[in-house]
Coordinates of C-alpha atoms in Angstrom, one line a residue:
M1 CA 21.0 28.2 -26.5
G2 CA 24.6 29.2 -26.0
E3 CA 27.1 30.7 -28.4
R4 CA 27.8 28.4 -31.4
T5 CA 30.8 28.1 -33.7
R6 CA 32.0 25.8 -36.4
S7 CA 34.1 22.7 -35.5
R8 CA 36.8 21.1 -37.6
G9 CA 34.3 18.7 -39.1
G10 CA 32.1 21.5 -40.3
L11 CA 29.4 21.0 -37.6
E12 CA 28.1 23.7 -35.5
M13 CA 28.9 23.2 -31.8
N14 CA 27.8 24.8 -28.6
L15 CA 30.8 26.4 -26.8
E16 CA 29.3 26.1 -23.4
R17 CA 28.2 22.4 -23.5
R18 CA 28.7 20.2 -26.5
L19 CA 26.7 17.1 -27.6
L20 CA 28.7 13.9 -27.9
I21 CA 28.5 14.1 -31.7
E22 CA 30.1 17.6 -31.6
Q23 CA 33.1 16.2 -29.9
G24 CA 36.1 14.1 -31.0
G25 CA 37.0 13.7 -34.6
E26 CA 38.1 11.4 -37.4
G27 CA 40.1 8.5 -35.9
H28 CA 39.3 9.0 -32.3
R29 CA 38.4 5.7 -30.8
G30 CA 38.1 3.7 -27.6
P31 CA 39.2 0.1 -26.9
E32 CA 39.9 -1.9 -30.0
L33 CA 37.9 -5.1 -30.4
P34 CA 39.7 -8.4 -31.3
A35 CA 39.7 -9.5 -34.9
C36 CA 36.6 -11.4 -36.0
D37 CA 37.4 -15.2 -35.8
V38 CA 34.4 -16.2 -37.9
P39 CA 33.6 -15.5 -41.6
A40 CA 32.1 -12.1 -42.0
R41 CA 28.7 -11.9 -43.7
P42 CA 26.9 -8.9 -45.2
L43 CA 24.3 -7.3 -43.0
A44 CA 21.7 -7.5 -45.7
E45 CA 22.1 -11.2 -45.6
L46 CA 21.8 -11.4 -41.8
L47 CA 18.9 -8.9 -41.6
P48 CA 16.9 -9.5 -44.8
G49 CA 14.2 -6.9 -45.3
A50 CA 15.7 -4.5 -42.8
R51 CA 16.0 -0.8 -43.7
L52 CA 19.7 -0.6 -43.7
R53 CA 21.6 2.6 -44.5
A54 CA 25.0 2.8 -46.2
E55 CA 26.3 5.5 -43.9
L56 CA 25.5 6.6 -40.4
R57 CA 26.9 9.7 -38.7
F58 CA 28.2 8.2 -35.4
P59 CA 30.4 10.3 -33.2
Q60 CA 34.1 9.2 -33.2
V61 CA 35.4 9.8 -29.7
S62 CA 38.0 8.3 -27.4
E63 CA 37.3 6.6 -24.1
P64 CA 38.2 9.7 -22.0
E65 CA 35.9 11.9 -24.1
V66 CA 33.0 9.4 -23.5
V67 CA 33.7 9.2 -19.8
R68 CA 33.9 13.0 -19.4
H69 CA 30.7 13.5 -21.4
F70 CA 28.6 11.1 -19.3
I71 CA 30.1 12.2 -16.0
E72 CA 29.1 15.8 -16.9
L73 CA 25.6 14.7 -17.7
S74 CA 25.4 12.8 -14.4
T75 CA 26.2 16.0 -12.4
L76 CA 23.6 18.0 -14.3
N77 CA 20.8 15.5 -13.5
H78 CA 19.1 16.0 -10.2
H79 CA 18.6 12.7 -8.5
I80 CA 17.9 11.3 -5.0
D81 CA 21.6 10.8 -4.3
R82 CA 22.3 14.5 -5.1
G83 CA 19.6 16.3 -3.3
F84 CA 16.2 16.4 -1.6
Y85 CA 13.5 15.0 -4.0
P86 CA 10.0 15.6 -2.4
L87 CA 8.1 14.6 -5.5
G88 CA 4.6 13.7 -4.2
S89 CA 3.1 10.4 -5.1
C90 CA 6.5 9.1 -6.4
T91 CA 8.2 8.1 -3.1
M92 CA 11.7 9.1 -4.1
K93 CA 13.5 7.5 -1.1
H94 CA 17.1 6.5 -0.6
N95 CA 18.1 3.2 -2.1
P96 CA 20.6 1.4 0.2
K97 CA 23.7 0.8 -1.9
I98 CA 24.0 -2.8 -0.7
N99 CA 20.9 -3.6 -2.7
D100 CA 22.7 -2.5 -5.9
E101 CA 25.6 -4.7 -5.0
L102 CA 23.4 -7.7 -4.4
A103 CA 21.6 -7.2 -7.7
A104 CA 25.0 -7.0 -9.4
L105 CA 26.2 -10.4 -8.1
P106 CA 27.1 -12.5 -11.2
G107 CA 24.8 -15.3 -10.2
L108 CA 21.9 -13.0 -10.3
A109 CA 22.9 -10.3 -12.9
L110 CA 24.0 -12.9 -15.4
A111 CA 21.1 -15.4 -15.0
H112 CA 19.6 -16.0 -18.4
P113 CA 15.8 -15.8 -18.6
L114 CA 15.7 -18.7 -21.1
A115 CA 17.7 -21.1 -18.9
G116 CA 15.7 -24.1 -17.8
D117 CA 14.2 -24.6 -14.3
P118 CA 17.1 -26.8 -13.0
E119 CA 19.6 -24.1 -13.9
S120 CA 17.5 -21.2 -12.6
Q121 CA 16.8 -22.3 -9.0
G122 CA 18.5 -19.3 -7.5
A123 CA 16.6 -16.8 -9.6
L124 CA 13.3 -18.6 -9.1
R125 CA 13.9 -18.7 -5.4
V126 CA 14.3 -14.9 -5.4
I127 CA 11.0 -14.5 -7.2
F128 CA 9.2 -17.1 -5.1
E129 CA 10.3 -15.7 -1.8
L130 CA 9.5 -12.1 -2.9
Q131 CA 6.0 -13.1 -3.9
N132 CA 5.5 -14.8 -0.5
V133 CA 6.7 -11.8 1.5
L134 CA 4.7 -9.4 -0.6
A135 CA 1.6 -11.5 0.0
A136 CA 2.3 -11.5 3.8
I137 CA 2.8 -7.7 3.8
T138 CA -0.3 -6.9 1.9
G139 CA -2.6 -9.6 3.3
F140 CA -3.4 -11.2 0.0
H141 CA -3.4 -14.9 -1.1
T142 CA -0.7 -14.8 -3.7
V143 CA 1.3 -12.4 -5.9
T144 CA 2.7 -12.3 -9.5
S145 CA 5.9 -10.4 -10.2
Q146 CA 5.4 -10.3 -14.0
P147 CA 4.2 -6.7 -14.5
S148 CA 7.1 -4.4 -15.2
A149 CA 5.6 -1.2 -13.7
G150 CA 2.6 0.0 -11.7
A151 CA 0.5 1.0 -14.8
Q152 CA 1.0 -2.5 -16.2
G153 CA 0.1 -3.9 -12.9
E154 CA -3.2 -2.0 -13.0
M155 CA -3.9 -3.4 -16.4
T156 CA -3.1 -6.9 -15.2
G157 CA -5.3 -6.6 -12.2
L158 CA -8.2 -5.3 -14.2
M159 CA -7.8 -8.2 -16.8
M160 CA -8.0 -10.7 -13.9
I161 CA -11.2 -9.0 -12.7
R162 CA -12.6 -9.2 -16.2
A163 CA -11.7 -12.8 -16.4
W164 CA -13.4 -13.5 -13.1
H165 CA -16.6 -11.7 -14.2
R166 CA -16.6 -13.7 -17.5
A167 CA -16.1 -16.9 -15.6
R168 CA -19.3 -16.1 -13.8
G169 CA -21.2 -15.2 -16.9
E170 CA -21.2 -11.5 -16.2
G171 CA -18.4 -10.3 -18.4
E172 CA -20.5 -8.5 -20.9
R173 CA -22.8 -6.9 -18.4
R174 CA -20.2 -5.5 -16.0
R175 CA -18.1 -2.9 -17.8
R176 CA -18.1 0.2 -15.6
V177 CA -15.3 1.1 -13.1
I178 CA -15.8 3.6 -10.4
V179 CA -12.9 5.9 -9.4
P180 CA -12.8 9.0 -7.1
D181 CA -11.9 12.4 -8.6
S182 CA -8.6 12.2 -6.6
A183 CA -7.4 9.1 -8.6
H184 CA -4.1 8.8 -10.4
G185 CA -4.5 9.4 -14.1
T186 CA -3.3 5.9 -14.8
N187 CA -6.6 4.5 -13.3
P188 CA -9.0 5.7 -15.9
A189 CA -6.3 5.1 -18.6
S190 CA -6.2 1.4 -17.6
V191 CA -10.0 1.2 -17.6
H192 CA -10.1 2.8 -21.1
L193 CA -7.5 0.4 -22.5
L194 CA -9.7 -2.5 -21.4
G195 CA -12.6 -1.0 -23.3
W196 CA -14.5 -0.3 -20.1
E197 CA -16.1 3.0 -19.0
T198 CA -14.9 5.1 -16.1
V199 CA -17.4 6.6 -13.7
T200 CA -15.9 9.4 -11.5
I201 CA -17.3 10.2 -8.1
P202 CA -16.5 13.3 -6.0
S203 CA -14.6 13.7 -2.8
N204 CA -16.2 15.4 0.2
D205 CA -15.0 18.5 2.1
H206 CA -12.6 16.4 4.2
G207 CA -10.9 14.8 1.1
H208 CA -12.6 11.5 1.6
V209 CA -14.8 9.6 -0.8
D210 CA -18.4 10.6 -0.9
L211 CA -20.2 7.4 0.1
A212 CA -23.6 8.6 -1.1
A213 CA -22.1 9.2 -4.6
L214 CA -20.5 5.8 -4.5
E215 CA -23.8 4.0 -3.7
K216 CA -25.5 5.9 -6.5
A217 CA -22.8 4.8 -9.0
L218 CA -22.8 1.2 -8.0
G219 CA -25.2 -1.1 -9.9
P220 CA -25.5 -4.4 -11.8
D221 CA -23.2 -3.1 -14.5
A222 CA -20.3 -2.1 -12.1
A223 CA -17.2 -4.3 -12.7
A224 CA -15.0 -2.7 -10.0
V225 CA -14.1 0.2 -7.9
M226 CA -10.5 1.5 -8.0
F227 CA -9.2 3.4 -4.9
T228 CA -5.8 4.6 -3.8
V229 CA -5.2 4.2 -0.1
P230 CA -4.1 6.6 1.3
N231 CA -5.5 8.8 -1.4
T232 CA -3.6 11.4 -3.5
L233 CA -4.5 14.1 -1.0
G234 CA -2.4 12.2 1.5
V235 CA -5.5 11.3 3.5
F236 CA -6.4 7.8 4.8
E237 CA -9.9 6.9 3.6
K238 CA -11.6 6.4 7.0
E239 CA -14.7 4.8 5.5
I240 CA -12.8 2.4 3.3
L241 CA -14.4 -0.7 4.9
D242 CA -17.8 0.7 3.9
V243 CA -16.5 1.3 0.4
T244 CA -15.4 -2.4 -0.1
R245 CA -18.6 -3.7 1.6
L246 CA -20.9 -1.6 -0.6
A247 CA -18.9 -2.7 -3.7
H248 CA -19.1 -6.4 -2.9
A249 CA -22.7 -6.1 -2.1
A250 CA -23.3 -4.8 -5.6
G251 CA -21.2 -7.6 -7.2
A252 CA -18.2 -5.4 -8.0
Q253 CA -14.6 -6.2 -7.3
C254 CA -12.3 -3.9 -5.3
Y255 CA -9.0 -2.8 -6.8
M256 CA -6.4 -0.9 -4.7
D257 CA -3.9 1.3 -6.4
G258 CA -0.8 0.5 -4.3
A259 CA 1.2 3.6 -5.3
N260 CA 1.0 4.9 -1.7
L261 CA 1.8 1.7 0.0
N262 CA 4.8 3.3 1.7
A263 CA 2.5 4.7 4.3
L264 CA 0.9 1.4 5.2
V265 CA 3.6 -1.3 5.3
G266 CA 3.7 -2.9 8.7
L267 CA 0.7 -1.0 9.8
V268 CA -2.3 -1.9 7.6
R269 CA -2.8 -4.8 5.2
P270 CA -4.9 -3.9 2.1
G271 CA -6.2 -7.4 1.9
D272 CA -7.7 -6.9 5.4
L273 CA -9.6 -3.9 4.2
G274 CA -11.6 -6.0 1.8
F275 CA -9.7 -5.4 -1.5
D276 CA -9.5 -8.2 -4.0
V277 CA -6.5 -7.1 -6.0
M278 CA -3.8 -4.5 -5.9
H279 CA -0.5 -3.6 -7.6
I280 CA 2.7 -2.8 -5.7
N281 CA 5.2 -0.3 -7.0
V282 CA 8.1 -2.1 -5.4
H283 CA 10.4 0.6 -6.9
K284 CA 8.7 3.1 -4.7
T285 CA 8.0 1.2 -1.5
F286 CA 11.0 -1.1 -1.3
S287 CA 13.8 1.2 -2.6
T288 CA 15.1 1.6 -6.2
P289 CA 14.0 5.2 -6.9
H290 CA 12.7 5.5 -10.4
G291 CA 13.8 9.0 -11.3
G292 CA 15.6 9.4 -14.6
G293 CA 13.6 6.8 -16.3
G294 CA 15.0 3.8 -14.4
P295 CA 13.1 0.6 -14.5
G296 CA 10.3 -0.2 -12.1
A297 CA 8.3 -3.3 -11.2
G298 CA 4.6 -3.7 -10.5
P299 CA 3.8 -7.0 -8.9
V300 CA 0.1 -7.7 -8.4
A301 CA -1.4 -9.3 -5.3
V302 CA -4.8 -11.0 -5.5
A303 CA -7.3 -12.7 -3.2
R304 CA -7.7 -16.5 -3.4
H305 CA -10.7 -16.4 -5.8
L306 CA -8.6 -14.5 -8.4
E307 CA -5.6 -16.9 -8.2
P308 CA -6.7 -19.1 -11.2
F309 CA -6.4 -16.1 -13.5
L310 CA -2.8 -15.1 -12.7
P311 CA -0.5 -14.6 -15.7
V312 CA 1.5 -17.6 -16.7
P313 CA 3.9 -19.1 -16.0
V314 CA 3.5 -19.2 -12.2
V315 CA 6.5 -20.0 -10.1
E316 CA 5.6 -22.8 -7.6
E317 CA 7.2 -25.6 -5.6
G318 CA 7.6 -28.9 -7.6
E319 CA 9.0 -32.3 -6.8
G320 CA 12.5 -31.4 -8.1
G321 CA 12.5 -27.8 -6.7
L322 CA 10.9 -24.6 -8.0
C323 CA 9.4 -24.7 -11.4
R324 CA 7.5 -22.6 -13.9
S325 CA 3.9 -23.9 -14.2
W326 CA 2.0 -23.3 -17.4
N327 CA -1.0 -25.5 -16.5
R328 CA -3.4 -22.6 -15.9
P329 CA -6.4 -23.0 -18.1
Q330 CA -8.1 -19.8 -16.8
S331 CA -5.0 -17.6 -16.9
I332 CA -5.1 -14.3 -18.6
G333 CA -1.8 -15.3 -20.4
R334 CA 1.5 -13.6 -20.3
V335 CA 1.9 -9.9 -19.6
H336 CA 5.7 -9.8 -19.7
S337 CA 8.3 -11.7 -21.7
H338 CA 9.7 -13.3 -18.5
H339 CA 9.1 -12.7 -14.8
G340 CA 9.4 -8.9 -14.6
N341 CA 12.4 -6.6 -14.2
F342 CA 14.4 -9.1 -12.2
G343 CA 17.1 -6.7 -10.9
I344 CA 14.4 -4.5 -9.3
L345 CA 12.8 -7.6 -7.7
V346 CA 16.2 -8.5 -6.2
R347 CA 16.5 -5.1 -4.6
A348 CA 13.0 -5.2 -3.2
L349 CA 13.6 -8.6 -1.5
A350 CA 16.9 -7.4 -0.1
Y351 CA 15.2 -4.2 1.3
I352 CA 12.4 -6.2 2.9
L353 CA 14.7 -8.8 4.5
E354 CA 17.1 -6.2 5.6
N355 CA 14.5 -4.3 7.5
G356 CA 12.3 -7.1 8.7
P357 CA 8.8 -6.5 10.1
P358 CA 9.8 -4.1 12.9
G359 CA 11.9 -2.1 10.5
L360 CA 9.2 -1.8 7.8
A361 CA 6.7 -0.5 10.3
R362 CA 9.3 2.0 11.5
V363 CA 9.8 3.1 7.9
S364 CA 6.0 3.8 7.5
R365 CA 5.8 5.7 10.9
T366 CA 8.7 7.9 10.1
A367 CA 7.4 8.7 6.6
I368 CA 4.1 9.8 8.2
L369 CA 5.8 11.8 10.9
N370 CA 8.0 13.6 8.4
A371 CA 5.1 14.5 6.1
N372 CA 3.0 15.8 9.0
Y373 CA 5.9 17.9 10.3
L374 CA 6.2 19.7 6.9
L375 CA 2.4 20.0 6.7
R376 CA 2.1 21.8 10.0
R377 CA 5.3 23.8 9.5
L378 CA 4.1 25.2 6.2
A379 CA 0.4 25.4 6.8
G380 CA 0.7 29.0 8.0
T381 CA 2.6 30.0 4.8
Y382 CA 0.7 28.1 2.1
E383 CA -3.0 27.2 2.2
L384 CA -4.1 23.9 3.6
P385 CA -7.0 22.7 1.5
H386 CA -8.1 19.9 3.9
D387 CA -7.2 20.2 7.6
E388 CA -6.6 16.5 8.1
H389 CA -3.6 14.7 9.4
C390 CA -1.8 13.3 6.4
M391 CA -0.1 10.0 5.8
H392 CA 3.3 9.9 3.9
E393 CA 2.6 12.9 1.7
C394 CA 0.8 16.2 2.2
V395 CA -1.0 18.6 -0.2
L396 CA -0.7 22.3 0.1
S397 CA -1.9 25.1 -2.2
G398 CA -0.2 28.2 -3.5
R399 CA -3.5 29.9 -4.2
N400 CA -2.7 32.6 -1.7
L401 CA 0.2 33.8 -3.9
R402 CA -2.0 34.7 -6.8
R403 CA -2.5 38.2 -5.4
Y404 CA 1.1 38.8 -6.3
G405 CA 0.8 37.3 -9.7
V406 CA 2.7 34.2 -8.7
K407 CA 1.7 30.7 -9.5
T408 CA 2.6 27.4 -8.0
L409 CA 4.7 26.7 -11.1
D410 CA 6.9 29.7 -10.2
V411 CA 7.4 28.3 -6.7
A412 CA 8.5 25.0 -8.2
K413 CA 11.0 26.7 -10.5
R414 CA 12.4 28.9 -7.7
L415 CA 13.0 25.8 -5.6
L416 CA 15.5 24.5 -8.1
D417 CA 17.8 27.4 -7.2
F418 CA 18.2 25.9 -3.7
G419 CA 19.2 22.4 -4.9
V420 CA 15.8 21.0 -4.2
H421 CA 13.7 19.0 -6.7
A422 CA 10.2 20.5 -7.1
P423 CA 7.2 18.8 -5.5
T424 CA 4.5 17.5 -7.7
V425 CA 2.4 20.5 -8.8
Y426 CA -1.1 20.9 -10.1
F427 CA -2.0 17.4 -8.9
P428 CA -4.4 16.2 -7.5
L429 CA -6.6 18.2 -9.9
I430 CA -9.2 18.8 -7.3
V431 CA -6.8 21.2 -5.4
E432 CA -6.2 24.6 -7.0
E433 CA -2.5 25.5 -7.3
A434 CA -1.6 22.2 -5.7
L435 CA 1.8 21.4 -4.2
M436 CA 2.1 17.7 -3.3
I437 CA 5.0 17.1 -1.0
E438 CA 6.4 13.7 0.0
P439 CA 9.5 13.8 2.1
T440 CA 9.8 10.1 2.8
E441 CA 11.4 8.5 5.9
T442 CA 15.0 8.8 4.7
E443 CA 15.3 12.5 5.1
T444 CA 16.7 14.0 8.3
L445 CA 15.1 16.8 10.4
D446 CA 18.0 19.0 9.2
R447 CA 17.0 18.5 5.6
L448 CA 13.3 19.0 6.4
E449 CA 14.1 22.3 8.1
H450 CA 16.1 23.5 5.1
F451 CA 13.3 22.7 2.8
A452 CA 10.7 24.4 5.0
E453 CA 12.9 27.6 5.4
V454 CA 13.3 27.7 1.6
M455 CA 9.6 27.4 1.1
E456 CA 9.0 30.2 3.6
R457 CA 11.6 32.4 1.9
I458 CA 10.0 31.9 -1.5
A459 CA 6.7 33.0 -0.1
R460 CA 8.3 36.2 1.1
E461 CA 9.9 36.7 -2.2
A462 CA 6.5 36.4 -3.9
A463 CA 5.3 39.4 -2.0
E464 CA 8.5 41.5 -2.2
D465 CA 9.9 40.6 -5.7
P466 CA 7.5 38.5 -7.7
Q467 CA 9.5 38.9 -10.9
L468 CA 12.3 37.0 -9.2
L469 CA 10.1 33.9 -9.1
K470 CA 8.7 34.4 -12.6
D471 CA 12.2 34.4 -14.0
A472 CA 13.4 31.4 -12.0
P473 CA 15.4 29.2 -12.1
H474 CA 18.5 31.3 -12.1
T475 CA 21.3 28.9 -11.2
T476 CA 20.4 25.7 -13.2
P477 CA 22.3 24.8 -16.4
S478 CA 19.2 25.8 -18.4
R479 CA 16.9 28.6 -17.6
R480 CA 13.1 28.3 -17.7
L481 CA 12.0 26.6 -20.9
D482 CA 9.1 27.7 -23.1
E483 CA 6.9 24.7 -22.2
G484 CA 4.1 25.8 -24.5
R485 CA 6.5 25.9 -27.5
A486 CA 8.2 22.7 -26.5
A487 CA 4.8 20.9 -26.5
R488 CA 3.7 22.4 -29.8
E489 CA 7.1 21.9 -31.6
L490 CA 8.2 18.5 -30.6
K491 CA 11.7 17.5 -31.7
L492 CA 12.2 13.9 -31.1
R493 CA 15.5 13.2 -32.9
W494 CA 18.8 15.0 -33.3
Q495 CA 19.3 16.9 -36.5
V496 CA 22.6 18.3 -37.8
P497 CA 22.3 22.0 -36.9
G498 CA 22.3 24.2 -40.0
S499 CA 22.2 21.1 -42.4
T500 CA 19.1 22.5 -44.0
P501 CA 18.6 26.3 -44.3
S502 CA 15.0 26.0 -43.2
E503 CA 15.9 23.8 -40.2
A504 CA 16.2 25.4 -36.8
P505 CA 19.0 24.0 -34.5
A506 CA 17.9 20.9 -32.5
R507 CA 18.8 22.6 -29.3
S508 CA 16.8 25.7 -28.9

C-alpha cells in the first residue's frame, strides 16, 4: 500500500494511484442527460419490495477524469495485445481486429434477442452457419451454440448423455464417469453437479491413459468417460481409438473436453475418434482471447443419436427461412436465456471463414511447431517429465531448482519483470513444479527466442541469486502479494478507508 493522505472530501487517498471514488469532487460531472419527458415516479413504486437506500456514495467525476482512470487501468493490465501470454491450456492467441469490427456492426450488435424469427434472419443465419461449420470441423452430426462457456458446455453434454441413458431405461444404473488424473478440474466438477460419481484413473509413464486401469473401471454402472485430447500434458492420446471402443463396448458414452482443440483443427476430427459429444471453447480456438474476464462461448457438438436431446430452441431451416424450433419432446430444456454469447459467435464464424480449411490446418501445425520448439529449447534447462513430442502446449518442471530453494511460483513471478505473462503453474497436478507453456501459432520466432532466453536467464539467477526470484516481481505496479493472507481474509467490496477504527483499509 502506498502513502496515504486526506482528500478535500475527508476520504483517505493513495498518492501513488487513486481509486475512482478518491477522485473528483462535489459537482464534477460528465455529459448532462436531457430533461425527463415523462412523469417521474418514485423508485419504491417502480421497484416494490426492493432494498432501496436513501443515499449512495457514488464518485462525482468529470468525463476526462473517468477516461484517464480507465486508460490507466488498461495499461496496468497484462493482455494478449500488450505482451506474450503463454498461459497453458488457455490458448491466448491474437484476435484479428476485423473480427471485433464485424461483431460491432449495428445489424449484429443491436439485434434484439426477443425479436421474432422474421426480424432475426441475419442473426439466426450467423448461428446456423456457425453450427454447421463447427459440425464439419469436429466431425459431429450437429451443434448447439447455447452454452455460454466451456464449463457450461460440459454440463450440457453430460445432461444429454444422462437423458440418453434415461431414454434407454439405464438412467438410474449408470451414474459413474471415468476421467484420467490429468483432467481439467471442471470435468469432475461437472460430474459432481449432475449428482454422479467421478472415477479417476492414472496416466502411464508416457503421459497416456492407462488402458488396463480404464478397462477395470468400466462396468455396467459407467455412464461416460471424459477425455481431453490432446491431454493436459500436451500429449496426443495414441490409444484413443481403444479408449472409445472399450467405453462403447461397456455401454458408456464418450465425452471429449474440447479445450485443446486448437491442436487438432484441420488435422483430426474428434467425431472420427469415436466420441459422442464434445464442447468447443470457441473463445480459445477461434480467436476472442478470454483474459480479463471477457465472455466466452461453449457450443456443444453431438453425434446423431444425441440430437433429440439438444437444448431448445433449435435453429433450423423452415418454410419461411430460418426459425427457432421448440418441438423437441426429449430436449434437456434451455441452458441459456437465448442462443449463447452472440458477439463471440460472430467472431468465431468470421475467424473460420477468414482462414478456410487450409488456413485452419496451418494454424494447428504452426501452434504445434511453436510448442515443440520451446519444449526442445528449454528441456536442457528445466526438467522434461515426459519425453514425448507435444501438441500445442508443453509441460516442463522446475523441480531441478529446488536445490536452490526456488519454486516454480518464483519463476512465474520473475517472468513478469520481463513483460511476459506467466505460464500456468502447478497444473497438471501429476507433474511436480509444473510449468505448462502454450505459445500458440500467433507468436513469431523472435518472440519465442525472447521468452526462451528469459527462462534460461531466470534459471541462472536461481543458482546465482535465488533471493532475486523469491522477491520478484520487481517492476510491476504491485509487488508480490501475500496470497495466503488474501485467501484467508477475503475483501469482496470496497470500504471507506478509516471509516471505522477497527477496519483495515480495503487496499492492503
